[in-house]
PDB file of C-alpha atoms in Angstrom:
ATOM      1  CA  MET A   1     -25.045   0.197 -42.970  1.00 45.00           C
ATOM      2  CA  LYS A   2     -25.649   1.696 -39.364  1.00 44.00           C
ATOM      3  CA  SER A   3     -22.134   3.372 -37.757  1.00 50.00           C
ATOM      4  CA  SER A   4     -21.406   1.693 -34.244  1.00 50.00           C
ATOM      5  CA  PRO A   5     -20.895   4.657 -32.030  1.00 52.00           C
ATOM      6  CA  PRO A   6     -18.226   6.639 -30.210  1.00 56.00           C
ATOM      7  CA  LEU A   7     -16.646   4.167 -27.812  1.00 48.00           C
ATOM      8  CA  ALA A   8     -16.505   7.236 -25.170  1.00 49.00           C
ATOM      9  CA  LEU A   9     -19.938   7.676 -26.164  1.00 47.00           C
ATOM     10  CA  SER A  10     -20.986   3.740 -25.185  1.00 48.00           C
ATOM     11  CA  PHE A  11     -19.273   4.295 -21.896  1.00 45.00           C
ATOM     12  CA  ALA A  12     -20.816   7.650 -20.721  1.00 49.00           C
ATOM     13  CA  LEU A  13     -23.932   5.536 -21.743  1.00 48.00           C
ATOM     14  CA  LEU A  14     -23.342   2.759 -20.013  1.00 45.00           C
ATOM     15  CA  LEU A  15     -22.142   3.962 -16.654  1.00 44.00           C
ATOM     16  CA  PRO A  16     -25.072   6.071 -15.282  1.00 50.00           C
ATOM     17  CA  CYS A  17     -26.684   1.895 -15.355  1.00 45.00           C
ATOM     18  CA  LEU A  18     -24.002   1.102 -13.973  1.00 47.00           C
ATOM     19  CA  ALA A  19     -23.403   3.028 -11.067  1.00 50.00           C
ATOM     20  CA  VAL A  20     -23.718   1.796  -7.508  1.00 53.00           C
ATOM     21  CA  PRO A  21     -22.418   3.976  -4.145  1.00 60.00           C
ATOM     22  CA  ALA A  22     -18.705   4.641  -3.820  1.00 77.00           C
ATOM     23  CA  THR A  23     -17.395   2.057  -1.025  1.00 89.00           C
ATOM     24  CA  ALA A  24     -13.951   2.276   0.761  1.00 88.00           C
ATOM     25  CA  ALA A  25     -10.720  -0.102   1.330  1.00 86.00           C
ATOM     26  CA  LEU A  26     -10.462  -0.129   5.044  1.00 94.00           C
ATOM     27  CA  THR A  27      -6.634  -1.403   5.078  1.00 88.00           C
ATOM     28  CA  ALA A  28      -4.649  -1.136   7.832  1.00 94.00           C
ATOM     29  CA  TYR A  29      -2.069   1.512   6.832  1.00 97.00           C
ATOM     30  CA  THR A  30       1.295   0.838   4.696  1.00 96.00           C
ATOM     31  CA  PRO A  31       3.940   3.604   6.523  1.00 97.00           C
ATOM     32  CA  ASP A  32       5.600   6.724   4.173  1.00 97.00           C
ATOM     33  CA  ALA A  33       8.644   8.687   4.626  1.00 97.00           C
ATOM     34  CA  ASP A  34       5.811  11.084   6.860  1.00 98.00           C
ATOM     35  CA  THR A  35       5.025   7.727   9.188  1.00 98.00           C
ATOM     36  CA  ARG A  36       7.303   8.936  12.333  1.00 98.00           C
ATOM     37  CA  TYR A  37       5.039   6.354  14.428  1.00 98.00           C
ATOM     38  CA  LEU A  38       2.317   3.780  13.349  1.00 98.00           C
ATOM     39  CA  TYR A  39       1.317   0.712  16.188  1.00 98.00           C
ATOM     40  CA  HIS A  40      -1.258  -1.951  14.268  1.00 98.00           C
ATOM     41  CA  PHE A  41      -1.040  -3.623  17.533  1.00 98.00           C
ATOM     42  CA  ASP A  42      -1.353  -6.868  15.489  1.00 98.00           C
ATOM     43  CA  GLU A  43       0.891  -8.691  18.578  1.00 98.00           C
ATOM     44  CA  ALA A  44      -0.191 -11.894  20.537  1.00 98.00           C
ATOM     45  CA  ALA A  45      -1.785 -12.285  23.367  1.00 98.00           C
ATOM     46  CA  GLY A  46       0.595 -12.320  26.120  1.00 98.00           C
ATOM     47  CA  GLY A  47       3.148  -9.921  25.146  1.00 98.00           C
ATOM     48  CA  SER A  48       4.250  -6.227  26.366  1.00 98.00           C
ATOM     49  CA  VAL A  49       5.978  -5.101  23.655  1.00 98.00           C
ATOM     50  CA  ALA A  50       4.028  -3.431  20.043  1.00 98.00           C
ATOM     51  CA  ALA A  51       6.127  -2.735  17.603  1.00 98.00           C
ATOM     52  CA  ASN A  52       6.615   1.002  15.983  1.00 98.00           C
ATOM     53  CA  ALA A  53       6.445   0.501  11.915  1.00 98.00           C
ATOM     54  CA  GLY A  54       7.112   4.157  11.586  1.00 98.00           C
ATOM     55  CA  THR A  55      10.678   5.891  10.983  1.00 98.00           C
ATOM     56  CA  THR A  56      11.544   6.663  15.012  1.00 98.00           C
ATOM     57  CA  GLY A  57      10.997   2.847  15.452  1.00 97.00           C
ATOM     58  CA  PHE A  58      10.822   3.239  19.169  1.00 98.00           C
ATOM     59  CA  ASN A  59       7.967   0.754  20.408  1.00 98.00           C
ATOM     60  CA  ALA A  60       5.944   0.891  22.327  1.00 98.00           C
ATOM     61  CA  ILE A  61       5.555  -0.619  26.388  1.00 98.00           C
ATOM     62  CA  ALA A  62       2.509  -1.820  27.722  1.00 98.00           C
ATOM     63  CA  TYR A  63       2.519  -0.858  31.225  1.00 97.00           C
ATOM     64  CA  ASN A  64      -0.018  -0.850  35.168  1.00 96.00           C
ATOM     65  CA  GLY A  65       0.480   3.187  36.077  1.00 93.00           C
ATOM     66  CA  THR A  66      -1.535   2.562  39.447  1.00 91.00           C
ATOM     67  CA  THR A  67       1.351   3.319  41.102  1.00 90.00           C
ATOM     68  CA  TYR A  68       4.516   5.561  39.975  1.00 90.00           C
ATOM     69  CA  ALA A  69       7.380   3.387  40.150  1.00 91.00           C
ATOM     70  CA  GLY A  70       9.691   6.108  41.545  1.00 88.00           C
ATOM     71  CA  ASP A  71      13.406   8.151  39.639  1.00 87.00           C
ATOM     72  CA  GLY A  72      14.869   5.751  37.004  1.00 89.00           C
ATOM     73  CA  VAL A  73      12.044   2.651  37.984  1.00 93.00           C
ATOM     74  CA  ALA A  74      10.681   1.307  34.182  1.00 96.00           C
ATOM     75  CA  GLN A  75       6.458   0.561  35.762  1.00 96.00           C
ATOM     76  CA  PRO A  76       5.317  -2.587  35.879  1.00 97.00           C
ATOM     77  CA  THR A  77       4.163  -4.713  32.580  1.00 98.00           C
ATOM     78  CA  VAL A  78       1.152  -6.040  31.789  1.00 98.00           C
ATOM     79  CA  THR A  79       0.085  -8.907  29.480  1.00 98.00           C
ATOM     80  CA  THR A  80      -3.306  -8.827  29.114  1.00 97.00           C
ATOM     81  CA  VAL A  81      -3.674  -5.630  27.172  1.00 98.00           C
ATOM     82  CA  LEU A  82      -1.779  -6.386  23.634  1.00 98.00           C
ATOM     83  CA  GLY A  83      -4.223  -9.550  21.711  1.00 98.00           C
ATOM     84  CA  ALA A  84      -7.101  -8.066  21.454  1.00 98.00           C
ATOM     85  CA  THR A  85      -9.800  -8.118  18.884  1.00 98.00           C
ATOM     86  CA  GLY A  86      -9.643  -5.415  16.285  1.00 98.00           C
ATOM     87  CA  TYR A  87     -12.254  -4.762  13.313  1.00 98.00           C
ATOM     88  CA  THR A  88     -12.025  -7.266  10.814  1.00 96.00           C
ATOM     89  CA  GLY A  89      -9.242  -6.654   8.454  1.00 95.00           C
ATOM     90  CA  PHE A  90      -7.020  -4.620  10.811  1.00 97.00           C
ATOM     91  CA  GLY A  91      -6.282  -7.836  12.854  1.00 97.00           C
ATOM     92  CA  ASN A  92      -5.077  -7.518  16.486  1.00 98.00           C
ATOM     93  CA  ALA A  93      -6.246  -4.371  18.810  1.00 98.00           C
ATOM     94  CA  ALA A  94      -4.668  -2.991  22.528  1.00 98.00           C
ATOM     95  CA  ASN A  95      -7.540  -3.158  24.787  1.00 98.00           C
ATOM     96  CA  ILE A  96      -6.580  -0.242  27.351  1.00 98.00           C
ATOM     97  CA  SER A  97      -9.630  -1.501  30.054  1.00 94.00           C
ATOM     98  CA  GLY A  98      -8.397   0.388  32.843  1.00 91.00           C
ATOM     99  CA  ASN A  99      -7.293   3.755  34.118  1.00 93.00           C
ATOM    100  CA  ASN A 100      -4.148   2.941  35.316  1.00 94.00           C
ATOM    101  CA  LEU A 101      -2.983   1.417  32.023  1.00 97.00           C
ATOM    102  CA  GLY A 102      -1.523   2.610  29.104  1.00 97.00           C
ATOM    103  CA  LEU A 103       1.077   2.375  26.540  1.00 98.00           C
ATOM    104  CA  GLY A 104       4.559   4.167  27.091  1.00 98.00           C
ATOM    105  CA  VAL A 105       7.194   4.868  23.682  1.00 98.00           C
ATOM    106  CA  ASP A 106      10.501   3.270  25.075  1.00 98.00           C
ATOM    107  CA  ARG A 107      12.043   6.027  24.034  1.00 98.00           C
ATOM    108  CA  ASP A 108      15.931   4.112  25.478  1.00 97.00           C
ATOM    109  CA  GLY A 109      15.163   1.148  23.985  1.00 97.00           C
ATOM    110  CA  SER A 110      14.932  -0.336  27.191  1.00 96.00           C
ATOM    111  CA  GLY A 111      12.584  -2.428  27.558  1.00 97.00           C
ATOM    112  CA  GLY A 112      10.806  -0.926  29.975  1.00 97.00           C
ATOM    113  CA  TRP A 113       9.194   1.792  30.126  1.00 97.00           C
ATOM    114  CA  VAL A 114       9.524   4.829  32.740  1.00 95.00           C
ATOM    115  CA  MET A 115       7.123   7.154  34.290  1.00 92.00           C
ATOM    116  CA  GLY A 116       8.445  10.911  34.534  1.00 82.00           C
ATOM    117  CA  ASP A 117       8.709  13.186  37.290  1.00 78.00           C
ATOM    118  CA  ASN A 118      10.770  15.458  36.339  1.00 74.00           C
ATOM    119  CA  SER A 119      13.162  14.896  39.243  1.00 78.00           C
ATOM    120  CA  PRO A 120      15.474  13.576  37.573  1.00 82.00           C
ATOM    121  CA  VAL A 121      14.388  13.387  33.626  1.00 86.00           C
ATOM    122  CA  GLY A 122      13.048   9.692  33.327  1.00 89.00           C
ATOM    123  CA  PRO A 123      15.331   8.060  30.548  1.00 94.00           C
ATOM    124  CA  ASP A 124      11.825   7.858  28.129  1.00 96.00           C
ATOM    125  CA  GLN A 125      11.573  11.541  28.189  1.00 94.00           C
ATOM    126  CA  PHE A 126      12.517  13.201  24.903  1.00 96.00           C
ATOM    127  CA  PRO A 127      14.107  16.616  25.007  1.00 94.00           C
ATOM    128  CA  ASP A 128      11.137  17.788  22.429  1.00 97.00           C
ATOM    129  CA  HIS A 129       8.710  17.253  19.916  1.00 98.00           C
ATOM    130  CA  SER A 130      11.185  16.882  16.667  1.00 98.00           C
ATOM    131  CA  THR A 131      10.300  13.271  15.915  1.00 98.00           C
ATOM    132  CA  VAL A 132       6.835  14.407  16.139  1.00 98.00           C
ATOM    133  CA  PHE A 133       6.600  17.106  13.600  1.00 98.00           C
ATOM    134  CA  GLY A 134       7.541  18.524  10.401  1.00 98.00           C
ATOM    135  CA  ALA A 135       8.882  21.263   8.740  1.00 97.00           C
ATOM    136  CA  LEU A 136       7.341  24.643  10.337  1.00 96.00           C
ATOM    137  CA  ASN A 137       5.878  21.997  13.565  1.00 98.00           C
ATOM    138  CA  VAL A 138       3.019  20.683  11.473  1.00 98.00           C
ATOM    139  CA  PHE A 139       2.023  16.932  12.342  1.00 98.00           C
ATOM    140  CA  THR A 140      -1.380  14.253  13.150  1.00 98.00           C
ATOM    141  CA  LEU A 141      -2.719  12.676  15.056  1.00 99.00           C
ATOM    142  CA  GLU A 142      -4.586  10.081  14.561  1.00 98.00           C
ATOM    143  CA  ALA A 143      -6.330   6.605  15.786  1.00 98.00           C
ATOM    144  CA  MET A 144      -9.429   3.737  15.912  1.00 98.00           C
ATOM    145  CA  ILE A 145     -10.838   3.665  18.682  1.00 98.00           C
ATOM    146  CA  ASN A 146     -13.626   1.147  20.222  1.00 98.00           C
ATOM    147  CA  LEU A 147     -15.289   2.773  23.759  1.00 98.00           C
ATOM    148  CA  PRO A 148     -17.863   1.156  25.780  1.00 98.00           C
ATOM    149  CA  THR A 149     -19.009   5.130  26.819  1.00 98.00           C
ATOM    150  CA  LEU A 150     -18.410   8.325  25.313  1.00 98.00           C
ATOM    151  CA  THR A 151     -18.345  10.910  28.679  1.00 97.00           C
ATOM    152  CA  GLY A 152     -17.491  10.182  32.259  1.00 96.00           C
ATOM    153  CA  ALA A 153     -13.934  10.083  32.107  1.00 95.00           C
ATOM    154  CA  ASN A 154     -11.168  11.981  30.362  1.00 96.00           C
ATOM    155  CA  ARG A 155     -10.079   9.249  28.043  1.00 98.00           C
ATOM    156  CA  HIS A 156      -6.491   9.986  26.593  1.00 98.00           C
ATOM    157  CA  ILE A 157      -6.039   8.685  22.836  1.00 98.00           C
ATOM    158  CA  ILE A 158      -2.287  10.377  22.335  1.00 98.00           C
ATOM    159  CA  SER A 159      -0.734  12.398  25.008  1.00 98.00           C
ATOM    160  CA  THR A 160       2.870  13.958  25.553  1.00 97.00           C
ATOM    161  CA  ASP A 161       2.234  15.621  28.765  1.00 94.00           C
ATOM    162  CA  THR A 162       5.210  15.189  31.376  1.00 90.00           C
ATOM    163  CA  ASN A 163       6.067  16.555  35.001  1.00 87.00           C
ATOM    164  CA  SER A 164       7.956  19.536  33.551  1.00 85.00           C
ATOM    165  CA  ALA A 165       7.910  21.799  36.745  1.00 81.00           C
ATOM    166  CA  THR A 166       6.468  24.860  34.725  1.00 87.00           C
ATOM    167  CA  ALA A 167       3.500  24.484  32.070  1.00 90.00           C
ATOM    168  CA  ALA A 168       5.453  26.447  29.495  1.00 91.00           C
ATOM    169  CA  ASP A 169       7.614  23.008  28.807  1.00 91.00           C
ATOM    170  CA  ARG A 170       4.765  20.660  28.742  1.00 93.00           C
ATOM    171  CA  GLY A 171       3.606  18.922  25.567  1.00 96.00           C
ATOM    172  CA  PHE A 172      -0.187  17.824  24.758  1.00 97.00           C
ATOM    173  CA  GLN A 173      -2.941  15.548  25.621  1.00 97.00           C
ATOM    174  CA  PHE A 174      -5.627  14.327  22.544  1.00 98.00           C
ATOM    175  CA  ARG A 175      -8.706  13.267  24.152  1.00 98.00           C
ATOM    176  CA  ILE A 176     -11.685  12.551  25.145  1.00 98.00           C
ATOM    177  CA  ASN A 177     -12.696  13.893  27.847  1.00 98.00           C
ATOM    178  CA  THR A 178     -15.472  14.221  30.526  1.00 97.00           C
ATOM    179  CA  THR A 179     -17.466  15.522  28.957  1.00 98.00           C
ATOM    180  CA  GLY A 180     -18.090  14.275  25.528  1.00 98.00           C
ATOM    181  CA  ASN A 181     -15.693  17.090  23.798  1.00 98.00           C
ATOM    182  CA  LEU A 182     -12.498  16.100  20.762  1.00 98.00           C
ATOM    183  CA  GLU A 183      -9.424  17.623  22.973  1.00 98.00           C
ATOM    184  CA  PHE A 184      -6.426  18.547  21.707  1.00 98.00           C
ATOM    185  CA  HIS A 185      -4.380  21.431  25.131  1.00 97.00           C
ATOM    186  CA  PHE A 186      -0.747  21.757  23.998  1.00 97.00           C
ATOM    187  CA  ILE A 187      -0.498  22.992  27.395  1.00 96.00           C
ATOM    188  CA  GLY A 188       2.968  24.565  26.377  1.00 93.00           C
ATOM    189  CA  GLY A 189       1.860  26.221  23.395  1.00 93.00           C
ATOM    190  CA  THR A 190      -0.469  29.388  23.134  1.00 93.00           C
ATOM    191  CA  GLY A 191      -4.377  29.648  22.578  1.00 93.00           C
ATOM    192  CA  GLY A 192      -5.472  26.964  24.820  1.00 94.00           C
ATOM    193  CA  ALA A 193      -7.578  23.475  24.587  1.00 97.00           C
ATOM    194  CA  LEU A 194      -9.501  23.319  21.307  1.00 98.00           C
ATOM    195  CA  LEU A 195     -12.857  20.997  22.397  1.00 98.00           C
ATOM    196  CA  VAL A 196     -15.592  19.806  19.774  1.00 98.00           C
ATOM    197  CA  PRO A 197     -18.500  18.034  21.278  1.00 98.00           C
ATOM    198  CA  VAL A 198     -18.528  14.042  19.686  1.00 98.00           C
ATOM    199  CA  PRO A 199     -21.963  14.244  18.465  1.00 98.00           C
ATOM    200  CA  THR A 200     -24.304  12.017  19.420  1.00 98.00           C
ATOM    201  CA  THR A 201     -26.884  12.669  16.555  1.00 98.00           C
ATOM    202  CA  GLY A 202     -26.160  12.340  12.636  1.00 98.00           C
ATOM    203  CA  GLU A 203     -23.824   9.999  10.490  1.00 97.00           C
ATOM    204  CA  ASN A 204     -21.090  10.420  12.548  1.00 98.00           C
ATOM    205  CA  ALA A 205     -23.259  10.083  15.598  1.00 98.00           C
ATOM    206  CA  PHE A 206     -20.870   8.110  18.920  1.00 98.00           C
ATOM    207  CA  VAL A 207     -22.325   4.622  18.686  1.00 98.00           C
ATOM    208  CA  ALA A 208     -21.052   2.488  22.680  1.00 98.00           C
ATOM    209  CA  ASN A 209     -18.935  -0.194  21.831  1.00 98.00           C
ATOM    210  CA  GLU A 210     -18.497   0.526  17.897  1.00 98.00           C
ATOM    211  CA  TRP A 211     -15.105   1.458  15.955  1.00 98.00           C
ATOM    212  CA  PHE A 212     -14.265   4.802  15.346  1.00 98.00           C
ATOM    213  CA  HIS A 213     -11.582   6.786  13.637  1.00 98.00           C
ATOM    214  CA  ALA A 214     -10.225   9.914  15.723  1.00 99.00           C
ATOM    215  CA  ALA A 215      -7.882  12.333  14.527  1.00 98.00           C
ATOM    216  CA  LEU A 216      -5.803  15.998  14.700  1.00 98.00           C
ATOM    217  CA  SER A 217      -4.200  17.294  12.467  1.00 98.00           C
ATOM    218  CA  TYR A 218      -2.426  20.332  12.450  1.00 98.00           C
ATOM    219  CA  ASP A 219      -0.627  22.478   9.238  1.00 98.00           C
ATOM    220  CA  GLY A 220       1.745  24.864  11.416  1.00 98.00           C
ATOM    221  CA  THR A 221      -1.034  27.377  12.084  1.00 98.00           C
ATOM    222  CA  ASN A 222      -4.113  25.555  12.565  1.00 98.00           C
ATOM    223  CA  ALA A 223      -5.982  22.983  14.341  1.00 98.00           C
ATOM    224  CA  GLN A 224      -8.555  20.087  12.607  1.00 98.00           C
ATOM    225  CA  PHE A 225     -10.592  17.490  14.316  1.00 98.00           C
ATOM    226  CA  TYR A 226     -12.104  14.952  12.475  1.00 98.00           C
ATOM    227  CA  TRP A 227     -14.321  11.723  13.851  1.00 98.00           C
ATOM    228  CA  THR A 228     -15.798   9.246  11.125  1.00 98.00           C
ATOM    229  CA  PRO A 229     -17.573   5.709  12.093  1.00 98.00           C
ATOM    230  CA  VAL A 230     -15.508   2.860  11.118  1.00 98.00           C
ATOM    231  CA  ASP A 231     -17.316   1.632   7.839  1.00 97.00           C
ATOM    232  CA  PRO A 232     -16.567   0.865   4.126  1.00 96.00           C
ATOM    233  CA  SER A 233     -19.411   3.203   2.999  1.00 96.00           C
ATOM    234  CA  ARG A 234     -17.598   5.896   4.377  1.00 96.00           C
ATOM    235  CA  THR A 235     -14.751   7.007   1.859  1.00 95.00           C
ATOM    236  CA  ALA A 236     -12.736  10.377   3.168  1.00 97.00           C
ATOM    237  CA  ALA A 237     -12.423  11.309   7.091  1.00 98.00           C
ATOM    238  CA  SER A 238     -15.400  13.855   8.076  1.00 98.00           C
ATOM    239  CA  PRO A 239     -14.386  17.204   9.465  1.00 98.00           C
ATOM    240  CA  LEU A 240     -14.756  18.132  13.015  1.00 98.00           C
ATOM    241  CA  GLY A 241     -15.454  21.826  13.733  1.00 98.00           C
ATOM    242  CA  ALA A 242     -13.898  24.280  12.383  1.00 98.00           C
ATOM    243  CA  ALA A 243      -9.797  24.689  11.243  1.00 98.00           C
ATOM    244  CA  THR A 244      -9.223  26.851  14.551  1.00 97.00           C
ATOM    245  CA  PRO A 245      -5.638  29.091  15.158  1.00 97.00           C
ATOM    246  CA  ARG A 246      -3.233  27.108  17.609  1.00 96.00           C
ATOM    247  CA  GLY A 247       0.340  27.812  19.080  1.00 96.00           C
ATOM    248  CA  VAL A 248       2.373  24.718  19.696  1.00 97.00           C
ATOM    249  CA  ASP A 249       6.580  24.288  21.047  1.00 96.00           C
ATOM    250  CA  VAL A 250       8.741  21.817  19.381  1.00 97.00           C
ATOM    251  CA  ASN A 251      11.406  22.708  21.865  1.00 96.00           C
ATOM    252  CA  ASP A 252       8.739  20.997  25.063  1.00 95.00           C
ATOM    253  CA  ASP A 253       9.216  18.078  26.829  1.00 93.00           C
ATOM    254  CA  MET A 254       8.017  15.318  25.524  1.00 95.00           C
ATOM    255  CA  LEU A 255       6.876  12.029  27.308  1.00 95.00           C
ATOM    256  CA  LEU A 256       4.784   9.916  24.736  1.00 98.00           C
ATOM    257  CA  VAL A 257       2.079   7.479  25.907  1.00 98.00           C
ATOM    258  CA  LEU A 258      -1.013   6.019  23.815  1.00 98.00           C
ATOM    259  CA  GLY A 259      -4.310   5.513  25.032  1.00 98.00           C
ATOM    260  CA  ASN A 260      -3.155   7.284  28.612  1.00 96.00           C
ATOM    261  CA  GLU A 261      -0.380   9.982  29.815  1.00 93.00           C
ATOM    262  CA  GLY A 262       2.113   9.864  31.524  1.00 90.00           C
ATOM    263  CA  ARG A 263       3.087  11.928  34.687  1.00 87.00           C
ATOM    264  CA  ALA A 264       3.177  10.783  37.970  1.00 82.00           C
ATOM    265  CA  THR A 265       0.922  12.740  39.849  1.00 70.00           C
ATOM    266  CA  GLY A 266      -1.883  11.750  42.165  1.00 59.00           C
ATOM    267  CA  ALA A 267      -3.271   9.008  43.195  1.00 57.00           C
ATOM    268  CA  PRO A 268      -3.216   6.368  40.837  1.00 60.00           C
ATOM    269  CA  ALA A 269      -0.148   7.953  39.040  1.00 72.00           C
ATOM    270  CA  SER A 270      -1.581   7.517  35.421  1.00 78.00           C
ATOM    271  CA  SER A 271      -4.988   8.127  35.812  1.00 84.00           C
ATOM    272  CA  GLU A 272      -6.524   8.951  32.542  1.00 94.00           C
ATOM    273  CA  GLY A 273      -6.832   5.776  30.393  1.00 96.00           C
ATOM    274  CA  LEU A 274      -8.848   5.303  27.206  1.00 98.00           C
ATOM    275  CA  GLN A 275     -10.825   2.367  29.097  1.00 97.00           C
ATOM    276  CA  GLY A 276     -11.568   1.278  25.028  1.00 98.00           C
ATOM    277  CA  LEU A 277      -9.603  -0.173  23.011  1.00 98.00           C
ATOM    278  CA  MET A 278      -7.466   1.261  20.285  1.00 98.00           C
ATOM    279  CA  ASP A 279      -5.614   0.331  16.921  1.00 98.00           C
ATOM    280  CA  GLU A 280      -3.572   1.678  14.220  1.00 98.00           C
ATOM    281  CA  VAL A 281      -2.282   5.006  15.691  1.00 98.00           C
ATOM    282  CA  ARG A 282      -0.351   6.831  13.082  1.00 98.00           C
ATOM    283  CA  ILE A 283       1.773   9.950  14.126  1.00 98.00           C
ATOM    284  CA  SER A 284       2.778  11.533  11.052  1.00 98.00           C
ATOM    285  CA  SER A 285       4.757  14.833  10.065  1.00 98.00           C
ATOM    286  CA  VAL A 286       2.755  16.290   7.776  1.00 98.00           C
ATOM    287  CA  ALA A 287      -0.861  17.614   7.841  1.00 98.00           C
ATOM    288  CA  ARG A 288      -2.836  14.837   6.162  1.00 98.00           C
ATOM    289  CA  GLY A 289      -6.407  15.407   4.914  1.00 98.00           C
ATOM    290  CA  ALA A 290      -9.682  14.143   4.981  1.00 98.00           C
ATOM    291  CA  ASN A 291      -8.671  11.700   2.148  1.00 97.00           C
ATOM    292  CA  ASP A 292      -5.612  11.008   3.650  1.00 97.00           C
ATOM    293  CA  PHE A 293      -6.436   8.424   6.573  1.00 97.00           C
ATOM    294  CA  ILE A 294      -8.129   4.780   6.336  1.00 97.00           C
ATOM    295  CA  PHE A 295     -10.829   5.693   4.001  1.00 96.00           C
ATOM    296  CA  VAL A 296      -9.872   4.991   0.391  1.00 89.00           C
ATOM    297  CA  PRO A 297     -12.210   5.107  -1.776  1.00 90.00           C
ATOM    298  CA  GLU A 298     -12.020   1.799  -4.328  1.00 78.00           C
ATOM    299  CA  PRO A 299     -13.449   1.426  -7.401  1.00 68.00           C
ATOM    300  CA  SER A 300     -16.743  -0.370  -7.542  1.00 51.00           C
ATOM    301  CA  THR A 301     -17.447  -4.050  -9.353  1.00 41.00           C
ATOM    302  CA  ALA A 302     -20.571  -2.184 -11.636  1.00 38.00           C
ATOM    303  CA  VAL A 303     -17.432   0.534 -12.713  1.00 40.00           C
ATOM    304  CA  LEU A 304     -15.167  -2.289 -13.048  1.00 37.00           C
ATOM    305  CA  GLY A 305     -17.478  -3.797 -15.069  1.00 44.00           C
ATOM    306  CA  ALA A 306     -17.773  -0.967 -17.097  1.00 41.00           C
ATOM    307  CA  LEU A 307     -14.296  -1.442 -17.686  1.00 40.00           C
ATOM    308  CA  GLY A 308     -14.404  -4.616 -19.131  1.00 47.00           C
ATOM    309  CA  LEU A 309     -17.303  -4.245 -21.347  1.00 41.00           C
ATOM    310  CA  LEU A 310     -15.513  -0.967 -22.961  1.00 41.00           C
ATOM    311  CA  GLY A 311     -13.002  -3.637 -23.980  1.00 51.00           C
ATOM    312  CA  LEU A 312     -14.687  -5.746 -25.682  1.00 45.00           C
ATOM    313  CA  LEU A 313     -16.246  -3.110 -27.783  1.00 43.00           C
ATOM    314  CA  ARG A 314     -12.950  -1.634 -28.632  1.00 52.00           C
ATOM    315  CA  ARG A 315     -11.567  -4.823 -29.786  1.00 52.00           C
ATOM    316  CA  ARG A 316     -14.713  -5.675 -31.302  1.00 51.00           C
ATOM    317  CA  ARG A 317     -14.495  -2.566 -33.355  1.00 53.00           C
ATOM    318  CA  ASN A 318     -11.187  -3.695 -34.343  1.00 51.00           C
TER     319      ASN A 318
END
């Protein structure tokens, strides 16, 4: 009587026949202990307050920054930012369509957001970056964004820049600049602005009105950009450029704004809006890597079928 092949050999013989390209289970984040800020933007249309699912608990307020409201005075809230259609499976999104719109983080819990001009310091300005940075000043900034065009405007994703009297006390800008570079500039740190062109050709090329995941990870010494189409075929984030040394300063003031900046300068006062859609904004107190973002590989149906068949073979042998 001919003996059956070992189970391991049977499984090995099955896999080449059943192999299919891996896919990602693209889903909204579940906060972990290192998630300081997390905005799903799943609120219904007509509201102005976006809940923070992160550990800090500070909500964000949709505001109009066309005109500076004045010292200690909250900017006008808007009800047209929340409730936009997001990427399939992610619920709603935020629509920051104008360059004067944004979401300011409500530090004092007042239900409004006060722009900073440094004279005096407003109630929503943080004295330092301790709610963003982890041990050794590590952190990660990220968001899903959907833009109608790549160039022609400074499009802030996340900003902590303030109206501090000196540049040495200002925070960071994480944005796409006017020439289509993904940019990180910790103005109060050392090393100047880091700039990497967003791809316009190849598998990660920018496409108007499509969703992309943009991230900046900092390990305490080096900063690494990521830029990746939001697509189930992608199972990890794509590094953009090389890891680059950069200095930051936890002690610098911070006015945390999503989709714009919070500086009370110029006319309009807050004038570097994303001018597009954003979703799943997450700020983490750890340096996350390519496999730590929304692109989580899921087992293929073929592999699951192979495992089921292996179980059947095991039962038959027993």
